[in-house]
Short mmCIF file of C-alpha atoms and ligand atoms in Angstrom, two decimals:
data_model
loop_
_atom_site.label_atom_id
_atom_site.label_comp_id
_atom_site.label_asym_id
_atom_site.label_seq_id
_atom_site.Cartn_x
_atom_site.Cartn_y
_atom_site.Cartn_z
CA MET A 1 -36.74 101.19 75.23
CA LYS A 2 -39.24 98.71 76.63
CA ILE A 3 -40.05 96.99 73.39
CA PHE A 4 -43.11 95.01 74.54
CA ASP A 5 -44.65 98.15 76.03
CA LYS A 6 -44.06 100.00 72.76
CA MET A 7 -45.50 97.12 70.70
CA ASN A 8 -48.53 97.07 72.94
CA GLU A 9 -48.97 100.85 72.68
CA MET A 10 -48.66 100.85 68.87
CA GLY A 11 -50.42 97.54 68.21
CA HIS A 12 -47.54 95.49 66.77
CA GLU A 13 -47.60 91.72 66.36
CA GLN A 14 -43.93 90.90 65.90
CA PHE A 15 -40.48 92.44 66.22
CA ASN A 16 -37.36 90.70 64.89
CA MET A 17 -33.68 91.63 65.14
CA PHE A 18 -31.10 90.00 62.87
CA HIS A 19 -27.33 90.07 63.17
CA ASP A 20 -24.71 88.68 60.82
CA PRO A 21 -21.23 89.84 61.89
CA THR A 22 -19.63 88.26 58.81
CA CYS A 23 -21.05 91.06 56.64
CA GLY A 24 -21.99 93.72 59.20
CA LEU A 25 -25.73 93.17 58.87
CA LYS A 26 -27.86 94.55 61.70
CA ALA A 27 -31.48 94.49 60.63
CA ILE A 28 -34.85 94.87 62.27
CA VAL A 29 -38.16 93.71 60.83
CA ALA A 30 -41.33 95.01 62.48
CA ILE A 31 -44.65 93.42 61.60
CA HIS A 32 -47.51 95.61 62.68
CA ASN A 33 -50.63 93.75 61.60
CA THR A 34 -51.31 90.80 59.32
CA THR A 35 -55.12 90.59 59.57
CA LEU A 36 -55.62 91.43 55.89
CA GLY A 37 -52.60 89.52 54.59
CA PRO A 38 -48.81 89.26 54.79
CA ALA A 39 -47.04 92.42 55.90
CA LEU A 40 -45.49 94.26 52.96
CA GLY A 41 -43.18 97.24 53.32
CA GLY A 42 -39.82 98.49 52.17
CA CYS A 43 -36.36 98.08 53.65
CA ARG A 44 -34.70 101.33 54.74
CA PHE A 45 -30.88 101.48 55.06
CA TRP A 46 -30.04 104.25 57.49
CA ASN A 47 -27.22 105.20 59.84
CA TYR A 48 -29.37 105.87 62.89
CA ASN A 49 -27.93 107.75 65.86
CA SER A 50 -28.96 104.95 68.19
CA GLU A 51 -30.62 101.56 68.27
CA ASP A 52 -33.64 103.19 69.91
CA ASP A 53 -33.99 105.55 66.94
CA ALA A 54 -33.90 102.59 64.54
CA MET A 55 -36.51 100.73 66.59
CA ILE A 56 -38.85 103.71 66.79
CA ASP A 57 -38.53 104.33 63.06
CA VAL A 58 -39.31 100.75 62.07
CA LEU A 59 -42.26 100.58 64.49
CA ARG A 60 -43.70 103.86 63.16
CA LEU A 61 -43.15 103.00 59.49
CA SER A 62 -44.63 99.51 59.78
CA GLN A 63 -47.73 100.87 61.52
CA GLY A 64 -48.18 103.34 58.65
CA MET A 65 -48.07 100.48 56.13
CA THR A 66 -51.01 98.74 57.85
CA TYR A 67 -53.18 101.81 57.28
CA LYS A 68 -51.96 102.36 53.72
CA ALA A 69 -52.68 98.77 52.63
CA ALA A 70 -56.06 98.78 54.38
CA ILE A 71 -57.29 102.06 52.89
CA ALA A 72 -56.07 101.02 49.42
CA GLY A 73 -58.24 97.89 49.64
CA LEU A 74 -55.25 95.54 49.41
CA ASN A 75 -55.11 92.16 51.11
CA LEU A 76 -51.85 93.01 52.78
CA GLY A 77 -50.72 93.87 56.25
CA GLY A 78 -48.21 96.41 57.50
CA GLY A 79 -44.51 95.76 57.96
CA LYS A 80 -41.20 97.44 57.40
CA SER A 81 -37.53 96.69 57.87
CA VAL A 82 -34.47 98.78 58.60
CA ILE A 83 -30.82 97.95 58.13
CA PHE A 84 -28.77 99.84 60.66
CA GLY A 85 -25.47 101.36 59.43
CA ASP A 86 -23.71 103.39 56.76
CA ALA A 87 -25.10 102.18 53.42
CA LYS A 88 -22.09 103.57 51.52
CA LYS A 89 -19.68 101.42 53.55
CA LEU A 90 -21.78 98.33 54.21
CA LYS A 91 -23.75 97.60 51.05
CA SER A 92 -22.73 94.32 49.40
CA GLU A 93 -24.31 91.36 47.67
CA ARG A 94 -23.31 89.28 50.70
CA LEU A 95 -25.18 91.58 53.09
CA PHE A 96 -28.39 91.60 51.04
CA ARG A 97 -28.26 87.83 50.55
CA SER A 98 -27.85 87.42 54.29
CA PHE A 99 -30.83 89.75 54.78
CA GLY A 100 -32.75 87.64 52.22
CA ARG A 101 -32.12 84.47 54.25
CA PHE A 102 -33.49 86.16 57.36
CA ILE A 103 -36.59 87.25 55.45
CA GLU A 104 -37.02 83.69 54.17
CA GLY A 105 -36.93 82.53 57.78
CA LEU A 106 -40.02 84.59 58.55
CA GLY A 107 -41.93 82.23 56.29
CA GLY A 108 -43.82 84.86 54.29
CA ARG A 109 -45.23 86.89 57.18
CA TYR A 110 -43.13 89.82 55.88
CA ILE A 111 -42.43 90.76 52.24
CA THR A 112 -39.73 93.32 51.62
CA ALA A 113 -39.16 95.94 48.90
CA GLU A 114 -36.90 98.91 48.23
CA ASP A 115 -37.06 102.09 50.30
CA VAL A 116 -34.70 104.92 51.24
CA ASN A 117 -31.10 103.89 50.38
CA THR A 118 -32.04 100.49 48.97
CA SER A 119 -32.39 99.89 45.25
CA VAL A 120 -33.88 97.52 42.71
CA ARG A 121 -30.41 95.98 42.40
CA ASP A 122 -30.22 95.35 46.17
CA MET A 123 -33.63 93.65 46.07
CA GLU A 124 -32.39 91.44 43.26
CA HIS A 125 -29.67 90.15 45.62
CA VAL A 126 -32.35 89.52 48.25
CA LYS A 127 -34.34 87.61 45.62
CA LYS A 128 -31.50 85.09 45.28
CA GLU A 129 -32.42 83.85 48.77
CA THR A 130 -36.16 84.41 49.07
CA ASN A 131 -39.29 84.97 47.03
CA TYR A 132 -40.68 87.25 49.74
CA VAL A 133 -39.41 90.36 47.98
CA THR A 134 -40.94 92.86 45.54
CA GLY A 135 -39.65 95.90 43.67
CA ILE A 136 -37.69 93.81 41.21
CA SER A 137 -36.88 95.25 37.78
CA SER A 138 -39.34 94.71 34.95
CA ALA A 139 -36.62 92.85 33.02
CA LEU A 140 -36.77 90.15 35.72
CA GLY A 141 -40.57 90.04 35.79
CA GLY A 142 -40.98 92.66 38.51
CA SER A 143 -42.92 95.90 38.60
CA GLY A 144 -40.08 98.34 37.90
CA ASP A 145 -40.31 102.03 38.81
CA PRO A 146 -43.51 102.65 40.85
CA SER A 147 -43.46 106.43 40.33
CA PRO A 148 -45.70 106.64 37.22
CA VAL A 149 -48.38 104.62 39.05
CA THR A 150 -47.99 106.75 42.18
CA ALA A 151 -48.28 109.90 40.06
CA LEU A 152 -51.47 108.63 38.42
CA GLY A 153 -52.99 108.01 41.85
CA VAL A 154 -52.04 111.51 42.98
CA TYR A 155 -53.45 113.00 39.77
CA VAL A 156 -56.85 111.31 40.17
CA GLY A 157 -56.70 112.16 43.88
CA ILE A 158 -56.27 115.85 43.03
CA LYS A 159 -59.30 115.59 40.74
CA ALA A 160 -61.38 114.01 43.53
CA SER A 161 -60.24 116.74 45.93
CA VAL A 162 -61.08 119.52 43.47
CA LYS A 163 -64.51 118.01 42.89
CA GLU A 164 -65.14 117.84 46.63
CA ARG A 165 -63.86 121.28 47.60
CA LEU A 166 -64.53 123.38 44.50
CA GLY A 167 -67.33 121.39 42.86
CA LEU A 168 -65.42 121.15 39.57
CA ASP A 169 -65.27 118.11 37.30
CA ASN A 170 -61.98 119.06 35.71
CA ILE A 171 -58.82 120.94 36.57
CA SER A 172 -58.46 122.93 33.37
CA GLY A 173 -57.37 126.48 34.18
CA LEU A 174 -56.81 125.73 37.88
CA LYS A 175 -53.59 126.95 39.50
CA ILE A 176 -51.55 124.11 41.00
CA ALA A 177 -48.24 124.43 42.91
CA ILE A 178 -45.95 121.40 42.90
CA GLN A 179 -43.16 121.11 45.48
CA GLY A 180 -40.56 118.53 44.45
CA LEU A 181 -39.90 117.46 40.88
CA GLY A 182 -38.39 114.04 41.46
CA HIS A 183 -39.68 110.70 40.23
CA VAL A 184 -43.32 111.34 41.13
CA GLY A 185 -43.38 115.15 40.76
CA GLN A 186 -42.28 115.07 37.12
CA TYR A 187 -44.90 112.52 36.05
CA LEU A 188 -47.53 114.43 38.01
CA THR A 189 -46.57 117.69 36.29
CA GLU A 190 -47.11 115.98 32.94
CA TYR A 191 -50.56 114.63 33.89
CA LEU A 192 -51.71 118.01 35.17
CA HIS A 193 -50.32 119.86 32.15
CA LYS A 194 -52.20 117.57 29.77
CA ASP A 195 -55.40 118.49 31.60
CA GLY A 196 -54.80 122.21 31.16
CA ALA A 197 -53.79 123.23 34.69
CA GLU A 198 -51.62 126.31 35.23
CA LEU A 199 -48.53 124.99 36.99
CA PHE A 200 -46.08 126.52 39.48
CA VAL A 201 -43.07 124.38 40.33
CA THR A 202 -40.06 124.23 42.59
CA ASP A 203 -37.23 121.92 43.56
CA ILE A 204 -33.81 122.24 45.17
CA GLU A 205 -32.30 121.07 41.87
CA GLN A 206 -32.45 123.87 39.30
CA ASP A 207 -32.17 121.51 36.31
CA ARG A 208 -35.41 119.77 37.34
CA ILE A 209 -37.23 123.11 37.46
CA ASP A 210 -35.79 124.10 34.07
CA LYS A 211 -36.97 120.81 32.55
CA MET A 212 -40.58 121.32 33.70
CA VAL A 213 -40.54 124.96 32.50
CA ARG A 214 -39.24 123.88 29.10
CA LYS A 215 -41.48 120.83 28.63
CA PHE A 216 -44.74 122.00 30.18
CA GLY A 217 -44.55 125.80 30.35
CA ALA A 218 -44.62 125.71 34.17
CA THR A 219 -43.78 128.86 36.15
CA PRO A 220 -40.65 128.52 38.33
CA VAL A 221 -41.00 129.51 41.98
CA ALA A 222 -38.48 129.93 44.82
CA LYS A 223 -38.63 126.92 47.13
CA GLU A 224 -39.43 129.09 50.17
CA ASP A 225 -42.53 130.51 48.46
CA ILE A 226 -44.23 127.46 46.96
CA HIS A 227 -46.60 126.72 49.86
CA SER A 228 -47.82 130.32 50.19
CA LEU A 229 -48.82 130.92 46.55
CA ASP A 230 -52.38 132.00 45.82
CA VAL A 231 -53.31 128.75 44.06
CA ASP A 232 -56.18 126.27 44.06
CA VAL A 233 -54.07 123.21 44.88
CA TYR A 234 -50.76 122.79 46.70
CA ALA A 235 -49.13 119.42 45.97
CA PRO A 236 -46.26 118.53 48.35
CA CYS A 237 -44.14 115.96 46.49
CA ALA A 238 -40.78 116.31 48.26
CA LEU A 239 -40.11 115.53 51.91
CA GLY A 240 -42.38 115.07 54.93
CA ALA A 241 -43.77 117.70 57.34
CA ALA A 242 -44.55 120.31 54.64
CA ILE A 243 -47.70 121.14 56.61
CA ASN A 244 -46.63 122.51 59.96
CA ASP A 245 -47.08 125.36 62.44
CA VAL A 246 -45.11 127.75 60.21
CA THR A 247 -46.61 126.91 56.81
CA ILE A 248 -50.29 126.52 57.75
CA PRO A 249 -50.95 130.21 58.51
CA GLU A 250 -49.35 131.09 55.15
CA LEU A 251 -51.40 128.70 52.99
CA LYS A 252 -53.76 130.35 50.48
CA CYS A 253 -54.79 127.19 48.62
CA SER A 254 -58.15 125.42 48.83
CA VAL A 255 -56.67 121.92 48.58
CA VAL A 256 -53.50 120.18 49.85
CA ALA A 257 -53.00 117.00 47.82
CA GLY A 258 -49.60 115.56 46.93
CA ALA A 259 -47.37 112.49 46.92
CA ALA A 260 -45.10 113.12 49.89
CA ASN A 261 -45.29 110.80 52.89
CA ASN A 262 -46.02 112.22 56.34
CA GLN A 263 -47.11 115.64 55.09
CA LEU A 264 -48.64 116.67 58.42
CA ALA A 265 -45.89 117.43 60.94
CA ILE A 266 -48.28 116.51 63.79
CA PRO A 267 -51.27 114.68 62.27
CA SER A 268 -53.58 115.02 65.28
CA ILE A 269 -53.14 118.81 65.30
CA HIS A 270 -52.40 119.85 61.73
CA GLY A 271 -55.21 117.84 60.09
CA ALA A 272 -57.67 119.68 62.31
CA GLU A 273 -55.97 123.03 61.60
CA LEU A 274 -56.48 122.55 57.86
CA LYS A 275 -60.12 121.65 58.40
CA LYS A 276 -60.63 124.77 60.52
CA ARG A 277 -59.30 126.89 57.63
CA ASN A 278 -61.57 125.11 55.13
CA ILE A 279 -58.52 123.70 53.32
CA LEU A 280 -59.28 120.20 52.04
CA TYR A 281 -56.51 117.74 52.83
CA ALA A 282 -56.16 114.52 50.84
CA PRO A 283 -54.61 112.09 53.37
CA ASP A 284 -51.09 111.34 52.16
CA TYR A 285 -51.05 107.58 52.62
CA ALA A 286 -54.32 107.23 50.68
CA ILE A 287 -53.48 109.50 47.74
CA ASN A 288 -49.94 108.10 47.35
CA ALA A 289 -50.91 104.41 47.63
CA GLY A 290 -50.22 103.87 43.91
CA GLY A 291 -46.66 102.78 44.69
CA LEU A 292 -47.87 100.09 47.08
CA ILE A 293 -50.60 99.06 44.65
CA ASN A 294 -47.89 98.68 42.00
CA VAL A 295 -45.60 96.39 44.02
CA SER A 296 -48.54 94.41 45.43
CA ASN A 297 -49.38 93.45 41.85
CA GLU A 298 -45.99 91.78 41.61
CA LEU A 299 -47.19 89.11 44.02
CA GLU A 300 -49.79 87.88 41.52
CA GLY A 301 -47.63 88.17 38.38
CA TYR A 302 -47.15 91.77 37.38
CA ASN A 303 -49.52 93.41 34.92
CA ARG A 304 -48.84 97.11 34.37
CA GLU A 305 -52.29 97.86 32.98
CA LYS A 306 -53.97 96.28 35.99
CA ALA A 307 -51.77 98.30 38.36
CA PHE A 308 -52.71 101.57 36.58
CA ASN A 309 -56.43 100.66 36.64
CA GLN A 310 -56.23 99.88 40.34
CA ALA A 311 -54.47 103.19 41.04
CA GLU A 312 -57.35 105.03 39.37
CA GLY A 313 -59.51 103.66 42.19
CA ILE A 314 -57.81 106.17 44.49
CA TYR A 315 -60.42 108.69 43.23
CA ASP A 316 -63.23 106.66 44.87
CA ILE A 317 -61.18 105.92 47.97
CA LEU A 318 -60.71 109.64 48.58
CA CYS A 319 -64.41 110.31 47.95
CA SER A 320 -65.32 107.81 50.67
CA ILE A 321 -62.87 109.47 53.07
CA PHE A 322 -64.32 112.93 52.36
CA LYS A 323 -67.86 111.60 52.82
CA ARG A 324 -67.05 110.04 56.18
CA ALA A 325 -65.26 113.19 57.36
CA LYS A 326 -68.27 115.32 56.45
CA GLU A 327 -70.75 112.95 58.09
CA GLU A 328 -68.85 112.99 61.35
CA ASP A 329 -67.43 116.50 61.15
CA ILE A 330 -63.88 115.25 61.64
CA PRO A 331 -60.60 115.98 59.82
CA ASN A 332 -59.95 113.95 56.67
CA ASN A 333 -56.82 112.29 58.06
CA ILE A 334 -58.82 110.96 61.01
CA ALA A 335 -61.64 109.77 58.73
CA SER A 336 -59.06 107.87 56.68
CA ASP A 337 -57.58 106.22 59.78
CA ILE A 338 -61.04 105.20 60.95
CA LEU A 339 -62.00 103.70 57.57
CA ALA A 340 -58.71 101.76 57.45
CA GLU A 341 -59.25 100.48 60.99
CA GLU A 342 -62.84 99.52 60.26
CA ARG A 343 -61.76 97.41 57.29
CA ILE A 344 -59.30 95.53 59.50
CA HIS A 345 -61.83 95.19 62.33
CA SER A 346 -64.32 93.70 59.89
CA ILE A 347 -61.90 90.83 59.20
CA GLY A 348 -60.10 90.40 62.48
CA GLY A 349 -58.27 92.43 65.03
CA LEU A 350 -56.38 95.66 65.39
CA LYS A 351 -55.61 97.50 68.55
CA SER A 352 -57.52 100.69 67.99
CA PHE A 353 -55.95 104.12 68.24
CA TYR A 354 -58.45 106.48 66.75
CA LEU A 355 -61.77 104.77 67.34
CA SER A 356 -61.18 104.94 71.07
CA LYS A 357 -59.98 108.52 70.95
CA ARG A 358 -62.44 110.15 68.61
CA LYS A 359 -63.81 112.40 71.30
CA THR A 360 -60.36 113.81 71.89
CA PHE A 361 -59.95 114.58 68.21
CA LYS A 362 -63.30 116.32 68.00
CA ILE A 363 -62.41 118.52 70.94
CA ARG A 364 -59.09 119.40 69.34
CA SER A 365 -60.65 120.21 65.97
CA ASP A 366 -63.23 122.40 67.68
CA LYS A 367 -60.58 124.53 69.33
P1 LIG B 401 -37.53 111.84 44.71
O1 LIG B 401 -36.41 111.78 45.70
O2 LIG B 401 -37.33 111.30 43.35
O3 LIG B 401 -38.03 113.35 44.53
C1 LIG B 401 -38.09 114.27 45.58
C2 LIG B 401 -37.75 115.62 44.97
O4 LIG B 401 -37.94 116.63 45.95
C3 LIG B 401 -36.32 115.74 44.48
O5 LIG B 401 -36.28 116.24 43.17
C4 LIG B 401 -35.67 116.71 45.48
O6 LIG B 401 -34.64 117.48 44.90
C5 LIG B 401 -36.87 117.56 45.84
N1 LIG B 401 -36.75 118.28 47.11
C6 LIG B 401 -36.17 117.90 48.25
N2 LIG B 401 -36.29 118.85 49.19
C7 LIG B 401 -36.99 119.87 48.63
C8 LIG B 401 -37.44 121.13 49.07
N3 LIG B 401 -37.20 121.56 50.32
N4 LIG B 401 -38.13 121.91 48.22
C9 LIG B 401 -38.40 121.49 46.95
N5 LIG B 401 -37.98 120.30 46.47
C10 LIG B 401 -37.27 119.50 47.29
O7 LIG B 401 -38.78 111.14 45.44
P2 LIG B 401 -40.11 110.60 44.75
O8 LIG B 401 -39.95 109.15 44.51
O9 LIG B 401 -40.52 111.52 43.66
O10 LIG B 401 -41.11 110.74 45.99
C11 LIG B 401 -41.59 112.00 46.39
C12 LIG B 401 -42.36 111.86 47.68
O11 LIG B 401 -43.44 110.95 47.49
C13 LIG B 401 -41.55 111.27 48.85
O12 LIG B 401 -42.03 111.83 50.06
C14 LIG B 401 -41.90 109.81 48.80
O13 LIG B 401 -41.73 109.19 50.07
C15 LIG B 401 -43.34 109.85 48.39
N6 LIG B 401 -43.80 108.64 47.71
C16 LIG B 401 -43.20 108.22 46.58
C17 LIG B 401 -43.66 107.07 45.94
C18 LIG B 401 -43.03 106.59 44.65
O14 LIG B 401 -43.64 105.75 43.97
N7 LIG B 401 -41.88 107.07 44.27
C19 LIG B 401 -44.75 106.36 46.47
C20 LIG B 401 -45.37 106.84 47.64
C21 LIG B 401 -44.88 107.98 48.24
#
């Protein structure tokens, strides 16, 4: 891969590769944009098929963090790191401390956190070498599990979406399908239940379904059927790409609003497809920004109440996205990208992807 060409194409500022053969550490840190503040983003430990795959992943993920921080109103930039290798074989205190020293060497331009295959405990090893780390346990003054804050953001985001699409101020009596009952999905189920929604749930783990049926009277659904139920809201809270060429024609909901990252398999196409079908889409990185809001609070001395209050602001953030999309007759995911880019442009620089291509998107959405 021609890394400078790729950085230029995607708008990255910095790309760092670290190697410590004494512990098997091979890490990459990509810093996408630091106009709004230091780049914050998690560290993913993954056994990639190739170095190119690892590089593409870290470039893509760090770019996404720029947009998430910007739309959430945080004074943070976008960055991400990956550690290349088999986490089960390689994980050690030595490796994470070595990683911590590399992060320290970046002088605060990048702040790390946990992500896929890295844990609070791993970040506590990193913390022994650098203060540029978040996602530390609450016992050590950190922010602890971000999922309740993420779930609150998704809950208020669903309310904003229902208000916009159905004109309703509350969700009592509405049918909501939840796909994925993990950390976020379970808290979300509880919020929605308290508000009187009729819930339909699925997971690949039967015990998680049973728990939600028992605790909140939810109706269990086969995992293949969850997206095609005749419901008001479909909330993807499992893996990415739930909205794709196969599922879109089968959707009967009015709103897609959930916690999962990268819900649209191909954002430029599937966002427009939802719009064409009059299905309101709450852009994933805006509605699930509660997790980032939570860890960002750690930088100023963590206050749980403040983090929850800030996550409630996701209601207004979504309203501004919907307003912009309506004004310009563009898909919500594009409106969100534009608003995020405008915030960065108002402070400094960002190589623009969507602003320069808006015509293309309009043509696509008109098809
Ligand atoms: P999790 O791993 O705890 O939960 C995911 C759940 O989805 C699991 O219970 C899993 O069994 C289930 N699942 C997997 N494949 C499924 C399928 N095909 N059908 C139904 N269920 C399936 O993860 P989480 O922390 O709850 O996060 C959920 C999503 O939200 C992820 O996409 C994550 O990236 C995103 N997210 C999470 C946070 C957070 O604070 N945890 C923040 C932002 C975004």
